[in-house]
């Protein structure tokens, strides 16, 4: 059975995404950091995503697309899957453009996932076990920080802890208390597309995806 996102959860997830965006923009603004003119494009990075609720919200967007566009994206996703499996099989980390990206631009911007929304600026978070993690930001942001001669304690960081906690709460609600039964999600966007919307079977299958 398909796991369906209902209205209230959609609104809460969209609010959380807006808050992520605001937190990101604040730090990016303080650093004068932007992706404009960047010679790289992070959308070809091998990112893994971790929640069923975001997977479902992605599909919420995909299902609203015209049929031809949806087919095109799913074909690209299938190619991505094949190519990335080959590369991983050869011991290489894939660097392949996300199937949702057209000419360098995200075509599902409203539905992009948390990892896409937080990558770029320096960030920190405290894990549930109390360990503090720090992320330096993308290469371009690191160059910016270095060029300013800022020490670690001086530059602004995006605090992710509260945002992630909210996402975990929404994930719990979405899975209706079955989170402990569900295999951990470790999927690329292509894999989420090829697999289809998340299903109840994913939550009773004890084998996590490798
Ligand atoms: S996040 Fe950084 S590396 Fe990625 S596109 Fe933006 S500026 Fe470039
Ligand atoms: S979902 Fe959008 S922002 Fe995220 S990797 Fe794909 S194209 Fe880029």
mmCIF file of N, CA and C in Angstrom, residues 18-71:
data_model
loop_
_atom_site.group_PDB
_atom_site.id
_atom_site.type_symbol
_atom_site.label_atom_id
_atom_site.label_comp_id
_atom_site.label_asym_id
_atom_site.label_seq_id
_atom_site.Cartn_x
_atom_site.Cartn_y
_atom_site.Cartn_z
ATOM 1 N N UNK A 18 10.441 26.068 4.123
ATOM 2 C CA UNK A 18 10.602 27.536 4.070
ATOM 3 C C UNK A 18 11.555 27.998 5.166
ATOM 4 N N UNK A 19 11.447 27.402 6.341
ATOM 5 C CA UNK A 19 12.330 27.793 7.448
ATOM 6 C C UNK A 19 13.787 27.410 7.142
ATOM 7 N N UNK A 20 13.964 26.260 6.479
ATOM 8 C CA UNK A 20 15.329 25.878 6.067
ATOM 9 C C UNK A 20 15.889 26.914 5.104
ATOM 10 N N UNK A 21 15.045 27.284 4.175
ATOM 11 C CA UNK A 21 15.467 28.257 3.161
ATOM 12 C C UNK A 21 15.851 29.584 3.809
ATOM 13 N N UNK A 22 15.033 30.006 4.795
ATOM 14 C CA UNK A 22 15.311 31.280 5.471
ATOM 15 C C UNK A 22 16.634 31.192 6.234
ATOM 16 N N UNK A 23 16.852 30.049 6.926
ATOM 17 C CA UNK A 23 18.090 29.888 7.694
ATOM 18 C C UNK A 23 19.296 29.883 6.746
ATOM 19 N N UNK A 24 19.136 29.215 5.607
ATOM 20 C CA UNK A 24 20.222 29.169 4.609
ATOM 21 C C UNK A 24 20.497 30.574 4.073
ATOM 22 N N UNK A 25 19.416 31.267 3.704
ATOM 23 C CA UNK A 25 19.578 32.598 3.094
ATOM 24 C C UNK A 25 20.224 33.584 4.058
ATOM 25 N N UNK A 26 19.920 33.453 5.346
ATOM 26 C CA UNK A 26 20.518 34.363 6.333
ATOM 27 C C UNK A 26 22.036 34.215 6.326
ATOM 28 N N UNK A 27 22.500 32.956 6.385
ATOM 29 C CA UNK A 27 23.948 32.726 6.421
ATOM 30 C C UNK A 27 24.577 33.102 5.075
ATOM 31 N N UNK A 28 23.910 32.707 3.992
ATOM 32 C CA UNK A 28 24.449 33.043 2.654
ATOM 33 C C UNK A 28 24.546 34.566 2.509
ATOM 34 N N UNK A 29 23.536 35.278 3.005
ATOM 35 C CA UNK A 29 23.544 36.738 2.913
ATOM 36 C C UNK A 29 24.687 37.333 3.723
ATOM 37 N N UNK A 30 24.904 36.793 4.931
ATOM 38 C CA UNK A 30 25.983 37.323 5.782
ATOM 39 C C UNK A 30 27.348 37.101 5.138
ATOM 40 N N UNK A 31 27.461 36.009 4.386
ATOM 41 C CA UNK A 31 28.747 35.708 3.738
ATOM 42 C C UNK A 31 28.827 36.272 2.318
ATOM 43 N N UNK A 32 27.718 36.794 1.856
ATOM 44 C CA UNK A 32 27.637 37.253 0.466
ATOM 45 C C UNK A 32 27.906 36.091 -0.497
ATOM 46 N N UNK A 33 27.340 34.961 -0.146
ATOM 47 C CA UNK A 33 27.560 33.736 -0.928
ATOM 48 C C UNK A 33 26.354 33.482 -1.837
ATOM 49 N N UNK A 34 26.640 33.142 -3.084
ATOM 50 C CA UNK A 34 25.534 32.738 -3.961
ATOM 51 C C UNK A 34 26.052 31.714 -4.974
ATOM 52 N N UNK A 35 25.131 30.987 -5.569
ATOM 53 C CA UNK A 35 25.524 29.970 -6.555
ATOM 54 C C UNK A 35 25.692 30.593 -7.947
ATOM 55 N N UNK A 36 25.327 31.839 -8.102
ATOM 56 C CA UNK A 36 25.426 32.480 -9.425
ATOM 57 C C UNK A 36 26.860 32.431 -9.932
ATOM 58 N N UNK A 37 27.002 31.980 -11.147
ATOM 59 C CA UNK A 37 28.320 31.978 -11.781
ATOM 60 C C UNK A 37 29.251 30.899 -11.267
ATOM 61 N N UNK A 38 28.745 29.971 -10.483
ATOM 62 C CA UNK A 38 29.620 28.907 -9.954
ATOM 63 C C UNK A 38 30.044 27.985 -11.103
ATOM 64 N N UNK A 39 31.337 27.631 -11.171
ATOM 65 C CA UNK A 39 31.788 26.746 -12.245
ATOM 66 C C UNK A 39 31.373 25.293 -12.008
ATOM 67 N N UNK A 40 30.904 24.991 -10.820
ATOM 68 C CA UNK A 40 30.500 23.619 -10.496
ATOM 69 C C UNK A 40 28.970 23.586 -10.435
ATOM 70 N N UNK A 41 28.421 22.389 -10.353
ATOM 71 C CA UNK A 41 26.981 22.291 -10.099
ATOM 72 C C UNK A 41 26.776 21.115 -9.165
ATOM 73 N N UNK A 42 26.322 21.411 -7.969
ATOM 74 C CA UNK A 42 26.210 20.358 -6.948
ATOM 75 C C UNK A 42 25.198 19.288 -7.320
ATOM 76 N N UNK A 43 24.366 19.555 -8.303
ATOM 77 C CA UNK A 43 23.319 18.582 -8.637
ATOM 78 C C UNK A 43 23.888 17.319 -9.286
ATOM 79 N N UNK A 44 25.195 17.304 -9.555
ATOM 80 C CA UNK A 44 25.779 16.042 -10.026
ATOM 81 C C UNK A 44 26.524 15.318 -8.893
ATOM 82 N N UNK A 45 26.346 15.789 -7.677
ATOM 83 C CA UNK A 45 26.983 15.114 -6.534
ATOM 84 C C UNK A 45 26.165 13.878 -6.156
ATOM 85 N N UNK A 46 26.840 12.885 -5.625
ATOM 86 C CA UNK A 46 26.152 11.648 -5.240
ATOM 87 C C UNK A 46 25.591 11.822 -3.827
ATOM 88 N N UNK A 47 24.457 12.461 -3.745
ATOM 89 C CA UNK A 47 23.818 12.694 -2.450
ATOM 90 C C UNK A 47 22.837 11.565 -2.150
ATOM 91 N N UNK A 48 22.800 11.152 -0.886
ATOM 92 C CA UNK A 48 21.787 10.195 -0.443
ATOM 93 C C UNK A 48 20.793 10.922 0.460
ATOM 94 N N UNK A 49 19.552 10.497 0.397
ATOM 95 C CA UNK A 49 18.482 11.150 1.151
ATOM 96 C C UNK A 49 17.873 10.118 2.106
ATOM 97 N N UNK A 50 17.266 10.635 3.176
ATOM 98 C CA UNK A 50 17.032 9.727 4.302
ATOM 99 C C UNK A 50 15.627 9.667 4.880
ATOM 100 N N UNK A 51 14.664 10.306 4.272
ATOM 101 C CA UNK A 51 13.334 10.229 4.905
ATOM 102 C C UNK A 51 12.252 9.799 3.912
ATOM 103 N N UNK A 52 11.302 9.038 4.453
ATOM 104 C CA UNK A 52 10.154 8.611 3.652
ATOM 105 C C UNK A 52 9.249 9.792 3.323
ATOM 106 N N UNK A 53 9.131 10.725 4.258
ATOM 107 C CA UNK A 53 8.207 11.834 4.022
ATOM 108 C C UNK A 53 8.697 12.708 2.864
ATOM 109 N N UNK A 54 10.004 12.901 2.769
ATOM 110 C CA UNK A 54 10.516 13.701 1.653
ATOM 111 C C UNK A 54 10.380 12.934 0.329
ATOM 112 N N UNK A 55 10.571 11.651 0.416
ATOM 113 C CA UNK A 55 10.391 10.779 -0.752
ATOM 114 C C UNK A 55 8.944 10.923 -1.259
ATOM 115 N N UNK A 56 7.994 10.882 -0.313
ATOM 116 C CA UNK A 56 6.587 11.005 -0.700
ATOM 117 C C UNK A 56 6.281 12.403 -1.256
ATOM 118 N N UNK A 57 6.908 13.414 -0.666
ATOM 119 C CA UNK A 57 6.638 14.780 -1.138
ATOM 120 C C UNK A 57 7.230 14.990 -2.536
ATOM 121 N N UNK A 58 8.375 14.376 -2.776
ATOM 122 C CA UNK A 58 8.954 14.440 -4.121
ATOM 123 C C UNK A 58 7.950 13.877 -5.129
ATOM 124 N N UNK A 59 7.363 12.722 -4.761
ATOM 125 C CA UNK A 59 6.400 12.094 -5.660
ATOM 126 C C UNK A 59 5.108 12.901 -5.785
ATOM 127 N N UNK A 60 4.775 13.601 -4.728
ATOM 128 C CA UNK A 60 3.615 14.493 -4.765
ATOM 129 C C UNK A 60 3.811 15.492 -5.926
ATOM 130 N N UNK A 61 5.044 15.959 -6.080
ATOM 131 C CA UNK A 61 5.348 16.870 -7.185
ATOM 132 C C UNK A 61 5.413 16.153 -8.524
ATOM 133 N N UNK A 62 6.022 14.978 -8.528
ATOM 134 C CA UNK A 62 6.183 14.242 -9.786
ATOM 135 C C UNK A 62 4.814 13.861 -10.362
ATOM 136 N N UNK A 63 3.899 13.492 -9.486
ATOM 137 C CA UNK A 63 2.574 13.065 -9.964
ATOM 138 C C UNK A 63 1.772 14.218 -10.564
ATOM 139 N N UNK A 64 2.150 15.427 -10.226
ATOM 140 C CA UNK A 64 1.431 16.587 -10.768
ATOM 141 C C UNK A 64 1.982 17.006 -12.137
ATOM 142 N N UNK A 65 3.050 16.366 -12.578
ATOM 143 C CA UNK A 65 3.660 16.745 -13.864
ATOM 144 C C UNK A 65 2.845 16.198 -15.033
ATOM 145 N N UNK A 66 2.922 16.861 -16.178
ATOM 146 C CA UNK A 66 2.312 16.276 -17.374
ATOM 147 C C UNK A 66 2.947 14.904 -17.656
ATOM 148 N N UNK A 67 2.154 13.998 -18.242
ATOM 149 C CA UNK A 67 2.622 12.618 -18.443
ATOM 150 C C UNK A 67 3.965 12.537 -19.178
ATOM 151 N N UNK A 68 4.086 13.329 -20.256
ATOM 152 C CA UNK A 68 5.307 13.233 -21.072
ATOM 153 C C UNK A 68 6.532 13.634 -20.259
ATOM 154 N N UNK A 69 6.379 14.672 -19.452
ATOM 155 C CA UNK A 69 7.504 15.143 -18.633
ATOM 156 C C UNK A 69 7.856 14.096 -17.561
ATOM 157 N N UNK A 70 6.818 13.520 -16.958
ATOM 158 C CA UNK A 70 7.061 12.498 -15.935
ATOM 159 C C UNK A 70 7.808 11.308 -16.544
ATOM 160 N N UNK A 71 7.365 10.902 -17.743
ATOM 161 C CA UNK A 71 8.045 9.772 -18.407
ATOM 162 C C UNK A 71 9.507 10.101 -18.665
#
